[in-house]
Coordinates of C-alpha atoms in Angstrom, one line a residue:
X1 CA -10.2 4.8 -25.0
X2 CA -6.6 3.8 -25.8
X3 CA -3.6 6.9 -24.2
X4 CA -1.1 7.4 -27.0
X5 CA 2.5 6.6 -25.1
X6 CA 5.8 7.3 -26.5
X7 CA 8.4 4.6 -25.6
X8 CA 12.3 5.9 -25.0
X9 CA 14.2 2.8 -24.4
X10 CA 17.4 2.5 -22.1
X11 CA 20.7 2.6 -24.1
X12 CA 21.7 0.1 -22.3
X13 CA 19.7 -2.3 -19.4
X14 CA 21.3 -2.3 -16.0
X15 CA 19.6 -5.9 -15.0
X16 CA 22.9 -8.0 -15.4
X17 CA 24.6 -6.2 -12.2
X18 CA 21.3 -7.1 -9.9
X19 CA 20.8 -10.2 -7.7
X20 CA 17.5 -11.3 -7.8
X21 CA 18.1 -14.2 -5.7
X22 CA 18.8 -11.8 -2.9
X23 CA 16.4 -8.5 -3.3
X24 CA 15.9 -5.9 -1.0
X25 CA 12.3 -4.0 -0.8
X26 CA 11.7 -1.1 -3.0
X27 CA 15.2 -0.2 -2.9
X28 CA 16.5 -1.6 -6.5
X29 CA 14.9 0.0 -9.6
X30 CA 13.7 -1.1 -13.2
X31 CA 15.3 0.1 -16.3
X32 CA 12.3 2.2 -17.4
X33 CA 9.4 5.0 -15.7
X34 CA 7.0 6.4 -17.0
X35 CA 6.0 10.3 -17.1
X36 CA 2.6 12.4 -17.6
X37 CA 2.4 15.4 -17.0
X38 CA -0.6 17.6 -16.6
X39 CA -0.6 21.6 -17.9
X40 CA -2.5 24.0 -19.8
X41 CA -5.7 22.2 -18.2
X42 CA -4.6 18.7 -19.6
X43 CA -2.6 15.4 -19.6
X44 CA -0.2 15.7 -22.5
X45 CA 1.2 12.6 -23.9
X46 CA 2.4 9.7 -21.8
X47 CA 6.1 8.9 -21.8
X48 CA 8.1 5.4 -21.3
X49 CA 11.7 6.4 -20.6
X50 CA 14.8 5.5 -18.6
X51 CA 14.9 5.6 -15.0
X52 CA 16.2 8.8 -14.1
X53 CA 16.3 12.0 -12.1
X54 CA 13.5 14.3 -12.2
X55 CA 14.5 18.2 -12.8
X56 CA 12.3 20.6 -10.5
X57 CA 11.7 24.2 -10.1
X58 CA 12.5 25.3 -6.3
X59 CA 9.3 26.8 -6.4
X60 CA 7.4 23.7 -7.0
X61 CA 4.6 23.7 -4.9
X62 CA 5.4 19.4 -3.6
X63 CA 8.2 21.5 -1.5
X64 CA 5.8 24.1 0.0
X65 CA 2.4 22.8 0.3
X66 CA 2.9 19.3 -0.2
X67 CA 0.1 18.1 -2.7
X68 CA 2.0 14.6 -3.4
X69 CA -0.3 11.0 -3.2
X70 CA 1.0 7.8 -4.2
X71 CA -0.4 4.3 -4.6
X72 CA 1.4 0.7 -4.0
X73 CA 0.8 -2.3 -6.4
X74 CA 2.9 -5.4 -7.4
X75 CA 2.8 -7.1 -11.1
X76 CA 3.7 -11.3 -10.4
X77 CA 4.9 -14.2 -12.9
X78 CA 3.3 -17.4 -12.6
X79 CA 5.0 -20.4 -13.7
X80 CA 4.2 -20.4 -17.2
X81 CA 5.8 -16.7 -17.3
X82 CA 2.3 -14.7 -17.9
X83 CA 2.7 -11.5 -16.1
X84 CA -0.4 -10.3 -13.6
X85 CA -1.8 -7.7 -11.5
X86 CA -3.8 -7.8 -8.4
X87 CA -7.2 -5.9 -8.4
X88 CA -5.5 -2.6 -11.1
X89 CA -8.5 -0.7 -11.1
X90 CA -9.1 -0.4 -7.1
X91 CA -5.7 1.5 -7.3
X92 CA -6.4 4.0 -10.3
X93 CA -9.9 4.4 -8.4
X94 CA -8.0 5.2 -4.9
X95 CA -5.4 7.3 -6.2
X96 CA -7.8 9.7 -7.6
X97 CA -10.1 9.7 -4.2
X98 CA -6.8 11.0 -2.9
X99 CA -6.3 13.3 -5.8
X100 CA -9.7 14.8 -5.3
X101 CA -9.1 15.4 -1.6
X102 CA -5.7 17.3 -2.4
X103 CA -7.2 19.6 -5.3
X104 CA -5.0 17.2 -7.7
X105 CA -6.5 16.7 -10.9
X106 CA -7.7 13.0 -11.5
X107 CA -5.7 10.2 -13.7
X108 CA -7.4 9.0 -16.8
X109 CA -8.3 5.3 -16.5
X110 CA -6.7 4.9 -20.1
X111 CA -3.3 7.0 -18.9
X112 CA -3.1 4.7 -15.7
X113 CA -3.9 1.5 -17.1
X114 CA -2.4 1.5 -20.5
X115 CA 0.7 3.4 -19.3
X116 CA 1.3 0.6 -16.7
X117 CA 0.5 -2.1 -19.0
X118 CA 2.8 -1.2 -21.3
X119 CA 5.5 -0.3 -18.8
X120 CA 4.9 -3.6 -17.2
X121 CA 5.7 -4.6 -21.7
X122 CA 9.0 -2.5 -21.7
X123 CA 10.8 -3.9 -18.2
X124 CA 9.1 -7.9 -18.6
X125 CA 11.9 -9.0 -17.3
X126 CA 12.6 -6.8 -14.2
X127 CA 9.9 -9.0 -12.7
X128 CA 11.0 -11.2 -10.5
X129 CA 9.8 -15.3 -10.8
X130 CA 11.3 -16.2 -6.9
X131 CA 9.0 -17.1 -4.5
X132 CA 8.0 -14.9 -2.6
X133 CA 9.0 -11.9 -4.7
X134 CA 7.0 -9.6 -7.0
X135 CA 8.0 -6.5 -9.0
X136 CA 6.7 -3.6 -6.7
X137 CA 4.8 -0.6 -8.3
X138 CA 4.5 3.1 -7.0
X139 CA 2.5 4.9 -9.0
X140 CA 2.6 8.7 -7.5
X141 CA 1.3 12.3 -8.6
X142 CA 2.6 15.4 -7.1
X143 CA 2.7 19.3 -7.9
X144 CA 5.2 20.6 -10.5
X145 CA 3.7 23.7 -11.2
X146 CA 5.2 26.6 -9.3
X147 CA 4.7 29.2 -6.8
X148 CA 5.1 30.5 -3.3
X149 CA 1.2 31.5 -3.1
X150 CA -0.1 29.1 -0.9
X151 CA -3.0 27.2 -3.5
X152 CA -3.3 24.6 -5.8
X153 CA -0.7 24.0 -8.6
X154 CA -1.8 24.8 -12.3
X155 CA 0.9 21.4 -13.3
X156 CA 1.4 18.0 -12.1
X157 CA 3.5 15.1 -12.7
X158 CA 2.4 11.4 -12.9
X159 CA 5.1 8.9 -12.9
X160 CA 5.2 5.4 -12.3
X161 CA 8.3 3.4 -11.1
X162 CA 8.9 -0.1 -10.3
X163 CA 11.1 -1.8 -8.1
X164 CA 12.0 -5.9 -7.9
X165 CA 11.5 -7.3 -4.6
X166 CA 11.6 -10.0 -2.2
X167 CA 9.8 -9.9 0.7
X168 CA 8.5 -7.3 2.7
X169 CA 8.5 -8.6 6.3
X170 CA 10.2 -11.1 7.8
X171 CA 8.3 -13.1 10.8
X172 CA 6.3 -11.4 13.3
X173 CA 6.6 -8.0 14.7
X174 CA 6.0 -6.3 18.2
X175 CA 4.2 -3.6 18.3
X176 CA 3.3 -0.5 20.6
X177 CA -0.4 1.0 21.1
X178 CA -0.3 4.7 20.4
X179 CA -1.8 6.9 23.3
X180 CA -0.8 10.5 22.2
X181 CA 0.1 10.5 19.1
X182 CA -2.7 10.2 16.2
X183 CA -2.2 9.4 12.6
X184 CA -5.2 11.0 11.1
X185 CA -8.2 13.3 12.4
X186 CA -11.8 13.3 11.6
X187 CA -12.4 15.9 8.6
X188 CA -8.4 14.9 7.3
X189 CA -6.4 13.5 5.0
X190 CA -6.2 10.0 6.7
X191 CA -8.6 8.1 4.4
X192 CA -6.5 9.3 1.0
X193 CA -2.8 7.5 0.3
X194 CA -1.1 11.5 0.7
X195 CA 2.4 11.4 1.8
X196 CA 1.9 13.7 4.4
X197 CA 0.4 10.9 6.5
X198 CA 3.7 8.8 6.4
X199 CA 6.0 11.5 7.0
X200 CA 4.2 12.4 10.2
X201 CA 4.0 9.0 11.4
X202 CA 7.9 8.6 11.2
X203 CA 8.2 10.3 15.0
X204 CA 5.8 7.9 16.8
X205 CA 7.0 5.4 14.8
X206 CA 10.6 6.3 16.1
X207 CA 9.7 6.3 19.2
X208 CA 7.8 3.0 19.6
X209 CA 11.5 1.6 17.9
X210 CA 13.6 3.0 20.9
X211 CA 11.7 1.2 23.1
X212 CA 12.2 -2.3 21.4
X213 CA 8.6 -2.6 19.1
X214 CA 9.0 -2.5 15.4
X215 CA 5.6 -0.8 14.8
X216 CA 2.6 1.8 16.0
X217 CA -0.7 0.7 16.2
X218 CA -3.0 3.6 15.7
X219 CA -6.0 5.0 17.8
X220 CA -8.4 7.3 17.3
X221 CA -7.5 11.2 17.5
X222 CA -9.7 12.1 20.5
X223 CA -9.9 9.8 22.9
X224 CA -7.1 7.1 22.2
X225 CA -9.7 4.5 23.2
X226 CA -10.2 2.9 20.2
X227 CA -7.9 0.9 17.5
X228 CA -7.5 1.6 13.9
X229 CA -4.7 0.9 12.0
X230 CA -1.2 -0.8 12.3
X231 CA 2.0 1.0 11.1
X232 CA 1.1 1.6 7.7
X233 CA -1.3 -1.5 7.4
X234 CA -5.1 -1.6 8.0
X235 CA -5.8 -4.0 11.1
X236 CA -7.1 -6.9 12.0
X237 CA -7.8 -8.8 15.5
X238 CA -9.3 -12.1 15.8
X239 CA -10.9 -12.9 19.4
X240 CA -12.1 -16.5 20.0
X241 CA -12.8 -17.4 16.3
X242 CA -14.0 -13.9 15.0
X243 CA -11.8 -11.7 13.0
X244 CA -12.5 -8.1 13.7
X245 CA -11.7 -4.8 12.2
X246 CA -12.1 -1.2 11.6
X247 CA -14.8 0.3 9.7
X248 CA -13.4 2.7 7.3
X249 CA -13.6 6.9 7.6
X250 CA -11.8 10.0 7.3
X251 CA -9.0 8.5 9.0
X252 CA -8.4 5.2 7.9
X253 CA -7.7 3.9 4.7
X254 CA -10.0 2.0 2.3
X255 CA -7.2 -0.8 2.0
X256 CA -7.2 -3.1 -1.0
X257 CA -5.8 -6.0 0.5
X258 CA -8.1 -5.1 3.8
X259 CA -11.5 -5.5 1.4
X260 CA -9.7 -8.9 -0.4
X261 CA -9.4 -10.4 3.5
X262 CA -12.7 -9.3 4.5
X263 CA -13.8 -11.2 1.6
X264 CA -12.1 -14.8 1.5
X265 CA -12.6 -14.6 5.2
X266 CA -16.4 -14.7 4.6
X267 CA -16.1 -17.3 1.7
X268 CA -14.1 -19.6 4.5
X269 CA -16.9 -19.1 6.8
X270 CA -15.0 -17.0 9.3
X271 CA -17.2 -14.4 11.3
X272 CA -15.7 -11.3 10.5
X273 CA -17.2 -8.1 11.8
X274 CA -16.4 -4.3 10.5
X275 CA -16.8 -2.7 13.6
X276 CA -14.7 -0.3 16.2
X277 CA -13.0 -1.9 19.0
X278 CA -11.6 -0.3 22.0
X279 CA -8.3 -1.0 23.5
X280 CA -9.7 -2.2 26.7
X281 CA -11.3 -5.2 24.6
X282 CA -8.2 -6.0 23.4
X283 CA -6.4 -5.9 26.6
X284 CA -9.4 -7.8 28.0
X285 CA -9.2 -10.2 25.5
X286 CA -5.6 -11.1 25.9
X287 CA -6.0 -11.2 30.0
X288 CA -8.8 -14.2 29.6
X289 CA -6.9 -15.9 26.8
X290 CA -9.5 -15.1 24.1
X291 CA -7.3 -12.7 22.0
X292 CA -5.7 -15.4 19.4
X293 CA -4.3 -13.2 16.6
X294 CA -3.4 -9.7 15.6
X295 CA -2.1 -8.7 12.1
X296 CA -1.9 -6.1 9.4
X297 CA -3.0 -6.4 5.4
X298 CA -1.8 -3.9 3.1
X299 CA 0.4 -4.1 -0.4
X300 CA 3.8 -4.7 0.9
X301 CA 3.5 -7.7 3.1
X302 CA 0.0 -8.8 2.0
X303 CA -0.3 -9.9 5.8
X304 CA 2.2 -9.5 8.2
X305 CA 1.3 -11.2 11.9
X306 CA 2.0 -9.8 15.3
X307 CA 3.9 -11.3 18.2
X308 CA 2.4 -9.4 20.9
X309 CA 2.3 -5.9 21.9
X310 CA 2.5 -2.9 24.8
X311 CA 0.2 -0.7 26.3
X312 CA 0.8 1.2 29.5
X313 CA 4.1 -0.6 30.4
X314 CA 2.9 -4.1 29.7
X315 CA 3.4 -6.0 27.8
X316 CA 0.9 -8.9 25.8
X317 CA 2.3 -11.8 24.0
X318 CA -0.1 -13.8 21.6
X319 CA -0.5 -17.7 21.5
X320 CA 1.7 -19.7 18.6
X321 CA -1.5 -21.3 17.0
X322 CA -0.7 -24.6 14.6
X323 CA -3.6 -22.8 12.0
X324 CA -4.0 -19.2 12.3
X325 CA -6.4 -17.2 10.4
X326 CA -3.2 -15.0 8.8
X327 CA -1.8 -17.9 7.3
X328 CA -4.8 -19.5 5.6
X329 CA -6.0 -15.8 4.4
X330 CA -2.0 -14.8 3.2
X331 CA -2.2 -18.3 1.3
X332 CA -5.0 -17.7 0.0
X333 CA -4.6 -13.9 -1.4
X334 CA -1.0 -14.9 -2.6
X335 CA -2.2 -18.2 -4.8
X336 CA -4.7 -15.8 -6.8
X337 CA -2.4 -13.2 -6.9
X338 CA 0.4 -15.8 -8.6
X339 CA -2.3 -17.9 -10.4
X340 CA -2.0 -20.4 -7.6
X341 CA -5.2 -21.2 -7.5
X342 CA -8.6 -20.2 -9.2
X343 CA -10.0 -16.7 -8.6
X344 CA -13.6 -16.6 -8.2
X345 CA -13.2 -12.9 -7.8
X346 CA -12.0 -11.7 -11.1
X347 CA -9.5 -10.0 -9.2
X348 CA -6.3 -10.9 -11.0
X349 CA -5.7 -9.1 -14.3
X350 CA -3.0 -11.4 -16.6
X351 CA -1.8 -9.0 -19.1
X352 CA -2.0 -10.0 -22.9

């Protein structure tokens, strides 16, 4: 099933007065979105048009009751200029897990993927060749339909937007284990990409920043005793020469990049194990030496390692190994992702 889209191109493209050399994260935008919107029961008509402002009712129910889910993707260039996408359909499959949890209703595969295909068509040359950089994608729904009733929305809008960027991370980061605040709960919203889950992290997050750690890492809601996420980044520990990390649930998310580690790390013949782990076995691990790497996997960074980090006043710093497992697996996501390398997967999507 092909989507019928309706293309409004820019008058004129704004892509002369940006530096691509020199690109901030998610913070410089394409020439182009694209809008669907659902009413009277069904998705009208996809639209391509210029990047601009959307017009709201103040009774939209996004700015009372907060039904809004996103996802995060990046399109890449290899060097013979054929455009790709990592692993498509694992987004459109998430973002409408989230949509079913919020009462939102779900995306077409054909609105999803031929809308973003044929935005990716429209801005071709918004995406970046650099090293490094990749032209980032946030597809998002959220409720236009209006009301002060507190229910579900009869109308949604889905819009995708795209953003050049360099790098998300720079080097390592310090981080601080949570032990009162929790990022999702059993029976939540934790598991689904809403954006109620970011917004509520922002004051832990704030916190962990005035006292000298760039991110959280997350424990569980009722005890604190075990570990779960990083920031905004599924988790992973290595201890001696196994790479550990949370099994998925209400509260944590199904990560795209989390499922690509866990599989390269099996095809290099590194024990990996999808498990819980307490903090204590982290702290335990770092007293005898045995803790040799910590770092999170999501969209952004891909993988982005961690220095050390604080619990209870102390503070843990982590070896400099001359191979660490991060590298190897960010190397190795990256080359498939750029057509680097081969991809035994059929993971990467090369648009036509």
């Amino acid at each position: 099933m092909k989507s019928n889209i309706e293309i409004q191109r820019i008058e004129k493209s704004k892509i002369d007065s940006v530096d691509f050399n020199n690109l901030p994260f998610g913070s410089v935008y394409s020439d182009h979105m694209l809008e669907c919107n659902f009413e009277n029961g069904e998705w009208q008509t996809a639209v391509i048009k210029p990047y601009s402002p959307i017009s709201l009712d103040p009774a939209a129910k996004i700015f009372h009751y907060g039904q809004s889910i996103f996802e995060g993707m990046k399109a890449y260039k290899d060097a013979d200029g054929n455009t790709m996408l990592f692993r498509p359909l694992e987004n459109w499959k998430r973002l409408n897990k989230s949509a079913e949890r919020l009462v939102i209703p779900p995306v077409p595969e054909a609105v999803f993927m031929d809308g973003l295909k044929k935005l990716l068509e429209v801005d071709n040359d918004w995406i970046p060749t650099n090293e490094g950089s990749s032209l980032y994608i946030r597809p998002f729904m959220f409720a236009s339909g209006i009301g002060f009733h507190a229910s579900p929305a009869n109308a949604y809008k889905f819009i995708i937007c795209t953003a050049p960027s360099g790098a998300y991370f720079a080097g390592k980061v310090k981080v601080l284990i949570e032990e009162k605040y929790a990022r999702a709960a059993n029976g939540g919203v934790g598991f689904a990409k809403a954006g109620g889950n970011y917004a509520a992290q922002f004051y832990p997050t704030q916190l962990a920043l005035e006292k000298g750690y760039n991110q959280v890492i997350w424990t569980d809601d009722n005890s604190h005793e075990y570990i779960e996420e990083a920031g905004a980044m599924n988790i992973f520990i290595r201890i001696n020469d196994t790479l550990i990390t949370s099994p998925t649930s209400d509260r944590i998310l199904d990560g795209i990049t989390r499922k690509s580690v866990i599989q390269i790390a099996e095809d290099m013949n590194i024990d990996v194990e999808v498990r819980k782990i307490t903090v204590s076995e982290v702290i335990s691990a770092a007293q005898s030496g045995s803790l040799k790497e910590m770092f999170g996997a999501g969209t952004a960074a891909v993988i982005s390692p961690i220095a050390g980090f604080g619990y209870q006043g102390t503070d843990y710093d982590l070896p400099e190994l001359e191979q660490p497992f991060a590298t190897k697996l960010r190397t190795a996501i990256t080359d498939i992702q750029t057509n680097k390398s081969e991809d035994p997967y059929g993971w990467r999507v090369i648009l036509k």
